[in-house]
mmCIF file of C-alpha atoms in Angstrom:
data_model
loop_
_atom_site.group_PDB
_atom_site.id
_atom_site.type_symbol
_atom_site.label_atom_id
_atom_site.label_comp_id
_atom_site.label_asym_id
_atom_site.label_seq_id
_atom_site.Cartn_x
_atom_site.Cartn_y
_atom_site.Cartn_z
ATOM 1 C CA ASP A 1 21.431 13.382 -14.583
ATOM 2 C CA GLU A 2 23.463 9.994 -14.127
ATOM 3 C CA ALA A 3 20.716 8.427 -11.904
ATOM 4 C CA ALA A 4 17.920 9.683 -14.173
ATOM 5 C CA PHE A 5 19.617 8.239 -17.299
ATOM 6 C CA ALA A 6 20.201 4.979 -15.482
ATOM 7 C CA PHE A 7 16.635 4.671 -14.923
ATOM 8 C CA THR A 8 15.355 5.536 -18.318
ATOM 9 C CA SER A 9 14.058 2.788 -20.570
ATOM 10 C CA LEU A 10 16.077 0.919 -23.193
ATOM 11 C CA PRO A 11 14.389 0.372 -26.611
ATOM 12 C CA PRO A 12 13.805 -3.359 -27.015
ATOM 13 C CA TRP A 13 15.907 -3.811 -30.030
ATOM 14 C CA ARG A 14 19.091 -2.693 -28.049
ATOM 15 C CA ALA A 15 18.459 -5.111 -25.141
ATOM 16 C CA GLY A 16 20.557 -8.306 -25.108
ATOM 17 C CA THR A 17 19.565 -11.476 -23.315
ATOM 18 C CA HIS A 18 21.681 -10.553 -20.218
ATOM 19 C CA ARG A 19 22.957 -7.596 -18.636
ATOM 20 C CA SER A 20 26.579 -8.074 -19.845
ATOM 21 C CA ASN A 21 25.669 -8.228 -23.522
ATOM 22 C CA THR A 22 23.146 -5.307 -23.571
ATOM 23 C CA ASP A 23 24.117 -1.999 -25.066
ATOM 24 C CA TRP A 24 23.408 0.559 -22.234
ATOM 25 C CA SER A 25 24.832 3.621 -23.928
ATOM 26 C CA LYS A 26 21.536 4.802 -25.364
ATOM 27 C CA ARG A 27 18.278 5.280 -23.642
ATOM 28 C CA MET A 28 14.705 6.530 -24.669
ATOM 29 C CA ASP A 29 14.294 10.371 -25.253
ATOM 30 C CA TRP A 30 11.706 11.340 -22.651
ATOM 31 C CA ALA A 31 10.160 13.845 -24.810
ATOM 32 C CA LYS A 32 9.880 11.748 -28.073
ATOM 33 C CA SER A 33 9.287 8.102 -26.785
ATOM 34 C CA ARG A 34 5.956 6.387 -26.851
ATOM 35 C CA VAL A 35 4.884 3.232 -25.558
ATOM 36 C CA ILE A 36 3.427 0.767 -28.318
ATOM 37 C CA SER A 37 2.062 -2.721 -27.208
ATOM 38 C CA GLY A 38 3.834 -2.377 -23.826
ATOM 39 C CA GLN A 39 7.270 -1.579 -25.251
ATOM 40 C CA PRO A 40 9.094 1.724 -25.593
ATOM 41 C CA SER A 41 9.477 3.113 -29.139
ATOM 42 C CA GLY A 42 10.883 6.420 -30.560
ATOM 43 C CA ALA A 43 14.129 8.411 -30.497
ATOM 44 C CA LEU A 44 17.134 7.537 -28.483
ATOM 45 C CA VAL A 45 19.683 9.732 -26.677
ATOM 46 C CA ASP A 46 23.166 9.014 -25.316
ATOM 47 C CA GLU A 47 23.949 10.396 -21.842
ATOM 48 C CA SER A 48 25.289 13.819 -22.988
ATOM 49 C CA SER A 49 22.266 14.199 -25.162
ATOM 50 C CA PHE A 50 20.105 13.281 -22.220
ATOM 51 C CA GLY A 51 21.779 15.965 -20.049
ATOM 52 C CA GLN A 52 20.833 18.503 -22.701
ATOM 53 C CA LEU A 53 17.248 17.207 -22.738
ATOM 54 C CA LEU A 54 16.953 17.769 -19.110
ATOM 55 C CA SER A 55 18.482 21.139 -19.333
ATOM 56 C CA GLU A 56 16.135 22.273 -22.010
ATOM 57 C CA ARG A 57 12.859 20.443 -21.260
ATOM 58 C CA PHE A 58 12.900 19.268 -17.838
ATOM 59 C CA ALA A 59 15.233 21.676 -15.908
ATOM 60 C CA PHE A 60 12.365 22.150 -13.283
ATOM 61 C CA LEU A 61 12.805 18.527 -12.179
ATOM 62 C CA ARG A 62 16.291 19.240 -10.960
ATOM 63 C CA GLN A 63 14.844 21.905 -8.638
ATOM 64 C CA THR A 64 12.143 19.622 -7.045
ATOM 65 C CA GLN A 65 11.522 20.649 -3.486
ATOM 66 C CA ALA A 66 8.451 18.515 -2.922
ATOM 67 C CA TYR A 67 6.146 16.197 -4.921
ATOM 68 C CA ARG A 68 2.978 14.213 -4.563
ATOM 69 C CA LEU A 69 1.522 11.329 -6.463
ATOM 70 C CA VAL A 70 -1.813 12.484 -7.757
ATOM 71 C CA GLY A 71 -2.792 9.407 -9.669
ATOM 72 C CA ASP A 72 -1.807 6.012 -10.788
ATOM 73 C CA ASP A 73 -3.649 4.840 -14.013
ATOM 74 C CA SER A 74 -1.928 1.447 -14.258
ATOM 75 C CA GLU A 75 -3.875 -1.432 -15.522
ATOM 76 C CA TRP A 76 -2.360 -3.835 -12.924
ATOM 77 C CA GLN A 77 -3.920 -1.978 -10.164
ATOM 78 C CA GLN A 78 -7.281 -1.987 -11.759
ATOM 79 C CA LYS A 79 -9.573 -4.928 -12.384
ATOM 80 C CA ARG A 80 -9.204 -6.217 -8.863
ATOM 81 C CA GLY A 81 -5.513 -6.918 -9.546
ATOM 82 C CA ARG A 82 -5.905 -9.318 -12.292
ATOM 83 C CA GLU A 83 -3.625 -7.450 -14.536
ATOM 84 C CA LYS A 84 0.327 -8.117 -14.393
ATOM 85 C CA MET A 85 2.519 -6.231 -12.072
ATOM 86 C CA THR A 86 4.756 -5.923 -15.150
ATOM 87 C CA ALA A 87 2.340 -3.913 -17.128
ATOM 88 C CA VAL A 88 3.054 -0.378 -18.286
ATOM 89 C CA LYS A 89 2.520 2.259 -15.490
ATOM 90 C CA GLU A 90 1.610 5.681 -15.693
ATOM 91 C CA TYR A 91 1.905 8.030 -12.778
ATOM 92 C CA VAL A 92 0.713 11.718 -12.523
ATOM 93 C CA VAL A 93 2.804 13.560 -10.079
ATOM 94 C CA GLU A 94 2.490 17.108 -8.676
ATOM 95 C CA VAL A 95 6.016 18.692 -8.571
ATOM 96 C CA GLU A 96 7.003 21.820 -6.496
ATOM 97 C CA THR A 97 10.131 23.501 -7.288
ATOM 98 C CA ALA A 98 12.642 25.738 -5.308
ATOM 99 C CA ASP A 99 11.034 28.732 -6.717
ATOM 100 C CA GLY A 100 7.605 27.830 -5.771
ATOM 101 C CA GLU A 101 6.461 26.690 -9.256
ATOM 102 C CA ASP A 102 4.034 23.868 -9.516
ATOM 103 C CA ARG A 103 3.767 21.444 -12.274
ATOM 104 C CA LEU A 104 1.711 18.463 -13.122
ATOM 105 C CA VAL A 105 3.790 15.751 -14.821
ATOM 106 C CA LYS A 106 2.993 12.398 -16.281
ATOM 107 C CA PHE A 107 5.690 9.496 -16.135
ATOM 108 C CA VAL A 108 5.264 6.538 -18.190
ATOM 109 C CA LEU A 109 7.220 3.527 -17.007
ATOM 110 C CA VAL A 110 7.943 0.222 -18.869
ATOM 111 C CA TYR A 111 9.013 -2.904 -17.252
ATOM 112 C CA ASN A 112 12.669 -4.265 -17.899
ATOM 113 C CA TRP A 113 13.118 -7.991 -17.391
ATOM 114 C CA LEU A 114 17.024 -7.390 -17.363
ATOM 115 C CA VAL A 115 16.929 -5.165 -14.287
ATOM 116 C CA HIS A 116 13.713 -6.505 -12.870
ATOM 117 C CA CYS A 117 12.107 -3.030 -12.378
ATOM 118 C CA HIS A 118 10.221 -0.434 -14.331
ATOM 119 C CA LEU A 119 12.193 2.382 -16.059
ATOM 120 C CA ILE A 120 11.088 5.675 -17.361
ATOM 121 C CA SER A 121 10.058 5.606 -20.760
ATOM 122 C CA ASN A 122 8.274 9.204 -21.434
ATOM 123 C CA VAL A 123 7.664 12.281 -19.415
ATOM 124 C CA ALA A 124 5.050 14.957 -20.253
ATOM 125 C CA VAL A 125 4.362 18.300 -18.656
ATOM 126 C CA LEU A 126 0.539 18.328 -18.253
ATOM 127 C CA SER A 127 0.159 21.768 -16.476
ATOM 128 C CA ALA A 128 2.372 24.448 -15.100
ATOM 129 C CA ASN A 129 -0.376 25.578 -12.702
ATOM 130 C CA THR A 130 -1.800 22.720 -10.637
ATOM 131 C CA GLU A 131 -3.984 25.168 -8.705
ATOM 132 C CA ARG A 132 -6.251 25.342 -11.595
ATOM 133 C CA TYR A 133 -7.056 21.606 -11.655
ATOM 134 C CA PHE A 134 -6.576 20.883 -7.815
ATOM 135 C CA PRO A 135 -7.817 23.957 -6.117
ATOM 136 C CA GLY A 136 -6.114 24.462 -2.603
ATOM 137 C CA THR A 137 -3.077 22.440 -3.592
ATOM 138 C CA GLY A 138 -0.574 25.121 -4.321
ATOM 139 C CA SER A 139 0.733 25.691 -0.784
ATOM 140 C CA ASP A 140 -0.081 22.455 1.043
ATOM 141 C CA LEU A 141 1.837 20.044 -0.949
ATOM 142 C CA SER A 142 2.749 17.174 1.497
ATOM 143 C CA GLN A 143 6.682 17.074 1.779
ATOM 144 C CA HIS A 144 8.715 14.138 0.508
ATOM 145 C CA ASP A 145 12.507 14.326 0.907
ATOM 146 C CA ILE A 146 14.229 14.040 -2.357
#
């Protein structure tokens, strides 16, 4: 939970001009955040509320045994690389849990200039049965150590 919270986006109005004067106590609510004009917007959560959010809506992510990147719809990887690397990124990931459950999940990441990397802003479960959309993927998910 702590690592997931650390890599979750800050709203732009809580970010300072330096790491030392930035309020890191609240982050974007994965379920209620949206990206507007390249910036995260929506509800905020503190670390304890974030743990509850993970338990209630995204508990399956804690049980991830394998995952596979299905698609990256980022603008900077399109148009022959003319878009900026700091653009909003959207990853679709197939997740397999310890109990054999498959889920298709979309992660939306926004670049944060204070930490010089993309941070998670929104997570959406697209499907609980990837076999329906990707026939033959149920049992041959390539393994990635978590």
